Amino acid sequence: MIIKPEISGVVARSAHPLGCEKAILQQIDYVKKAVPIKQGPKRVLIIGASSGFGLAARIALTFGGANADTIGVSFERGPSEKGVGSAGFYNNLYFKQQAEAAGRIAVNIQADAFSPQTKEDVIEAIETYFEGEVDLIIYSVASGVRPNYQTGEVWRSAIKPIGESVKGASISLEHDKWLDGELSPASDEEIEGTLKVMGGDDWEAWVDALINSESIAQGCKTVAFSYMGPELTHPIYLDGTLGRAKIDLHQTSHSLHLKLANFDGGAYATVCKALVTKASVFIPGLTPYLMALYQVMKQKGTHEGCIEQMQRLFTTKLYGVDKVPVDCERLVRIDDLELDVATQNEVAELVKAMNQNNFQQIGDYVGLKREFMQLNGFEFDDVDYQTDIDLQKLVATLSDQD
């Protein structure tokens, strides 16, 4: 079949396997040429490993100097009568292919990260492949819902302000159209649901399960990814439901840090740069900021994608250093280039001037949309998108290499 891009609003409904392979190869090529990770972990668990920061971390740790073996957990869908499958599904297969060709262990566990059974399956995999212990646990789960496996209810996250309504623009990537909107404040139930889905509760449950099963190696670290952003984005982000969940994540890092101190390890919330991810495009008011940020940082030569962020995190913050550098709130900051004062001043001016008539001209909308398309395997220059692909045969061939 010939696979074409399908977008509904800000959701990609299709993915191209050959483009996903190209994305994996490009990231591997970058980290092989970058400053290598020194004294890095050898046995890594990535919870949320199929895209974004989780996938980039997996690639960096495997190919960027640490030569790590990895177990990746993700909840992706393969091809079926309903569609071609998700980009993350193909990312997992192509990453495993490349990692094993390089002599590394790469285990993909396709399951719900929130499920107690998944935790048991991962512990079994750690026993089987890692001699029972992990050196690093990365928590990078982006989900809108979380089942409560004890009661059967479902918690749902809500991207809303707290206390009062907030006006902000979003972009329909389907129609390349600016959409003005206003978000009403979240209810108490929505705040609580967002905390349960996107806060630190499940991260702590994972670490507790690994501690209880004696799966933590001496010196083990755990990392979860966060975002704070400049004052410009605070009304919709830091001061809203998402920000409340991230604060909970930060607080969780402190309790986990005390627990891992027993193993001479540590827990860290890492504040990353604003980027186009499958999660970030859902946040109203953030897209104009992203377009302005990309425009300014590319002009300054300071723009980083997920893979550049992760390679820099592991080489300058978490490994090969005498002490992990943290701020006054004990957060690891890899958003330093984004929050540069001169950069933010220019970004604020662009956002102020941006509207429905000029956003494609004064912001980097082309770059933003291209990055979104490439998350799903499209718009790579050297991929032949007219190739007739037999998805079942392709998946069977990749799976036979397991």
PDB file of C-alpha atoms in Angstrom, residues 23-140:
ATOM      1  CA  ALA A  23      14.327   9.221  12.034  1.00  0.00           C
ATOM      2  CA  ILE A  24      15.976   6.487  14.091  1.00  0.00           C
ATOM      3  CA  LEU A  25      19.036   6.413  11.820  1.00  0.00           C
ATOM      4  CA  GLN A  26      19.434  10.192  11.896  1.00  0.00           C
ATOM      5  CA  GLN A  27      19.370  10.263  15.687  1.00  0.00           C
ATOM      6  CA  ILE A  28      21.853   7.408  15.911  1.00  0.00           C
ATOM      7  CA  ASP A  29      24.143   9.221  13.489  1.00  0.00           C
ATOM      8  CA  TYR A  30      23.953  12.393  15.606  1.00  0.00           C
ATOM      9  CA  VAL A  31      24.903  10.778  18.914  1.00  0.00           C
ATOM     10  CA  LYS A  32      27.731   8.760  17.355  1.00  0.00           C
ATOM     11  CA  LYS A  33      29.346  12.027  16.281  1.00  0.00           C
ATOM     12  CA  ALA A  34      28.554  13.958  19.480  1.00  0.00           C
ATOM     13  CA  VAL A  35      30.589  14.251  22.664  1.00  0.00           C
ATOM     14  CA  PRO A  36      30.320  10.738  24.130  1.00  0.00           C
ATOM     15  CA  ILE A  37      28.656   9.814  27.408  1.00  0.00           C
ATOM     16  CA  LYS A  38      31.278   8.837  29.977  1.00  0.00           C
ATOM     17  CA  GLN A  39      30.758   6.545  32.961  1.00  0.00           C
ATOM     18  CA  GLY A  40      27.195   5.963  31.772  1.00  0.00           C
ATOM     19  CA  PRO A  41      24.714   3.283  32.829  1.00  0.00           C
ATOM     20  CA  LYS A  42      24.808  -0.185  31.285  1.00  0.00           C
ATOM     21  CA  ARG A  43      21.323  -1.553  32.109  1.00  0.00           C
ATOM     22  CA  VAL A  44      18.547   0.942  31.495  1.00  0.00           C
ATOM     23  CA  LEU A  45      14.775   0.759  31.848  1.00  0.00           C
ATOM     24  CA  ILE A  46      12.834   3.349  29.838  1.00  0.00           C
ATOM     25  CA  ILE A  47       9.140   3.640  30.706  1.00  0.00           C
ATOM     26  CA  GLY A  48       7.667   5.434  27.706  1.00  0.00           C
ATOM     27  CA  ALA A  49      10.362   4.515  25.169  1.00  0.00           C
ATOM     28  CA  SER A  50       8.721   4.818  21.768  1.00  0.00           C
ATOM     29  CA  SER A  51       8.896   8.537  20.961  1.00  0.00           C
ATOM     30  CA  GLY A  52      10.006  11.979  22.155  1.00  0.00           C
ATOM     31  CA  PHE A  53      12.437  12.244  25.038  1.00  0.00           C
ATOM     32  CA  GLY A  54      12.090   8.582  26.005  1.00  0.00           C
ATOM     33  CA  LEU A  55      13.129   7.336  22.573  1.00  0.00           C
ATOM     34  CA  ALA A  56      15.900   9.936  22.309  1.00  0.00           C
ATOM     35  CA  ALA A  57      17.236   8.897  25.712  1.00  0.00           C
ATOM     36  CA  ARG A  58      17.247   5.257  24.627  1.00  0.00           C
ATOM     37  CA  ILE A  59      19.153   6.087  21.446  1.00  0.00           C
ATOM     38  CA  ALA A  60      21.658   8.336  23.244  1.00  0.00           C
ATOM     39  CA  LEU A  61      22.413   5.764  25.941  1.00  0.00           C
ATOM     40  CA  THR A  62      22.800   2.917  23.436  1.00  0.00           C
ATOM     41  CA  PHE A  63      24.776   4.645  20.701  1.00  0.00           C
ATOM     42  CA  GLY A  64      26.113   7.846  22.296  1.00  0.00           C
ATOM     43  CA  GLY A  65      28.970   6.429  24.338  1.00  0.00           C
ATOM     44  CA  ALA A  66      27.405   4.482  27.211  1.00  0.00           C
ATOM     45  CA  ASN A  67      26.802   1.322  25.137  1.00  0.00           C
ATOM     46  CA  ALA A  68      23.785   0.551  27.303  1.00  0.00           C
ATOM     47  CA  ASP A  69      21.431  -2.378  27.068  1.00  0.00           C
ATOM     48  CA  THR A  70      17.797  -1.311  27.364  1.00  0.00           C
ATOM     49  CA  ILE A  71      14.302  -2.473  28.188  1.00  0.00           C
ATOM     50  CA  GLY A  72      11.658  -0.183  26.708  1.00  0.00           C
ATOM     51  CA  VAL A  73       8.012  -0.085  27.778  1.00  0.00           C
ATOM     52  CA  SER A  74       5.415   1.533  25.541  1.00  0.00           C
ATOM     53  CA  PHE A  75       1.753   1.219  24.595  1.00  0.00           C
ATOM     54  CA  GLU A  76       1.645   1.351  20.790  1.00  0.00           C
ATOM     55  CA  ARG A  77      -0.557  -0.131  18.123  1.00  0.00           C
ATOM     56  CA  GLY A  78       0.583  -2.166  15.144  1.00  0.00           C
ATOM     57  CA  PRO A  79      -1.036  -2.363  11.720  1.00  0.00           C
ATOM     58  CA  SER A  80      -4.599  -3.696  11.569  1.00  0.00           C
ATOM     59  CA  GLU A  81      -7.790  -3.276   9.614  1.00  0.00           C
ATOM     60  CA  LYS A  82      -8.172   0.028  11.482  1.00  0.00           C
ATOM     61  CA  GLY A  83      -4.957   1.585  10.196  1.00  0.00           C
ATOM     62  CA  VAL A  84      -1.239   1.341   9.546  1.00  0.00           C
ATOM     63  CA  GLY A  85      -0.267   1.506  13.213  1.00  0.00           C
ATOM     64  CA  SER A  86       1.459   4.190  15.230  1.00  0.00           C
ATOM     65  CA  ALA A  87       4.877   5.718  14.639  1.00  0.00           C
ATOM     66  CA  GLY A  88       6.014   4.496  18.042  1.00  0.00           C
ATOM     67  CA  PHE A  89       5.304   0.897  17.021  1.00  0.00           C
ATOM     68  CA  TYR A  90       7.745   1.180  14.115  1.00  0.00           C
ATOM     69  CA  ASN A  91      10.237   3.217  16.152  1.00  0.00           C
ATOM     70  CA  ASN A  92      10.480   0.310  18.597  1.00  0.00           C
ATOM     71  CA  LEU A  93      11.082  -2.256  15.855  1.00  0.00           C
ATOM     72  CA  TYR A  94      13.717  -0.214  14.029  1.00  0.00           C
ATOM     73  CA  PHE A  95      15.498   0.772  17.234  1.00  0.00           C
ATOM     74  CA  LYS A  96      15.698  -2.884  18.272  1.00  0.00           C
ATOM     75  CA  GLN A  97      17.040  -3.832  14.830  1.00  0.00           C
ATOM     76  CA  GLN A  98      19.820  -1.244  15.028  1.00  0.00           C
ATOM     77  CA  ALA A  99      20.671  -1.918  18.669  1.00  0.00           C
ATOM     78  CA  GLU A 100      20.968  -5.665  18.180  1.00  0.00           C
ATOM     79  CA  ALA A 101      23.073  -5.153  15.047  1.00  0.00           C
ATOM     80  CA  ALA A 102      25.439  -3.192  17.306  1.00  0.00           C
ATOM     81  CA  GLY A 103      25.574  -6.067  19.794  1.00  0.00           C
ATOM     82  CA  ARG A 104      23.283  -4.504  22.391  1.00  0.00           C
ATOM     83  CA  ILE A 105      20.302  -6.003  24.195  1.00  0.00           C
ATOM     84  CA  ALA A 106      17.049  -4.202  23.324  1.00  0.00           C
ATOM     85  CA  VAL A 107      13.848  -5.592  24.811  1.00  0.00           C
ATOM     86  CA  ASN A 108      10.513  -4.069  23.794  1.00  0.00           C
ATOM     87  CA  ILE A 109       7.576  -4.602  26.139  1.00  0.00           C
ATOM     88  CA  GLN A 110       4.288  -3.576  24.544  1.00  0.00           C
ATOM     89  CA  ALA A 111       1.979  -2.864  27.480  1.00  0.00           C
ATOM     90  CA  ASP A 112       0.242  -0.240  29.588  1.00  0.00           C
ATOM     91  CA  ALA A 113       2.841   1.352  31.860  1.00  0.00           C
ATOM     92  CA  PHE A 114       0.181   1.995  34.503  1.00  0.00           C
ATOM     93  CA  SER A 115      -0.679  -1.695  34.863  1.00  0.00           C
ATOM     94  CA  PRO A 116       0.632  -3.695  37.863  1.00  0.00           C
ATOM     95  CA  GLN A 117       1.025  -6.677  35.501  1.00  0.00           C
ATOM     96  CA  THR A 118       3.366  -4.645  33.301  1.00  0.00           C
ATOM     97  CA  LYS A 119       5.538  -3.909  36.314  1.00  0.00           C
ATOM     98  CA  GLU A 120       5.703  -7.640  37.052  1.00  0.00           C
ATOM     99  CA  ASP A 121       6.580  -8.410  33.416  1.00  0.00           C
ATOM    100  CA  VAL A 122       9.354  -5.814  33.455  1.00  0.00           C
ATOM    101  CA  ILE A 123      10.803  -7.178  36.694  1.00  0.00           C
ATOM    102  CA  GLU A 124      10.868 -10.622  35.073  1.00  0.00           C
ATOM    103  CA  ALA A 125      12.640  -9.152  32.018  1.00  0.00           C
ATOM    104  CA  ILE A 126      15.188  -7.452  34.266  1.00  0.00           C
ATOM    105  CA  GLU A 127      15.876 -10.803  35.914  1.00  0.00           C
ATOM    106  CA  THR A 128      16.188 -12.503  32.529  1.00  0.00           C
ATOM    107  CA  TYR A 129      18.251  -9.970  30.588  1.00  0.00           C
ATOM    108  CA  PHE A 130      19.952  -7.744  33.170  1.00  0.00           C
ATOM    109  CA  GLU A 131      20.954 -10.264  35.832  1.00  0.00           C
ATOM    110  CA  GLY A 132      18.273  -8.807  38.073  1.00  0.00           C
ATOM    111  CA  GLU A 133      19.267  -5.140  38.364  1.00  0.00           C
ATOM    112  CA  VAL A 134      18.992  -1.794  36.551  1.00  0.00           C
ATOM    113  CA  ASP A 135      21.404   1.161  36.713  1.00  0.00           C
ATOM    114  CA  LEU A 136      19.007   3.820  35.405  1.00  0.00           C
ATOM    115  CA  ILE A 137      15.199   4.175  35.315  1.00  0.00           C
ATOM    116  CA  ILE A 138      13.782   6.759  32.911  1.00  0.00           C
ATOM    117  CA  TYR A 139      10.135   7.727  33.303  1.00  0.00           C
ATOM    118  CA  SER A 140       8.769   9.405  30.158  1.00  0.00           C
TER     119      SER A 140
END
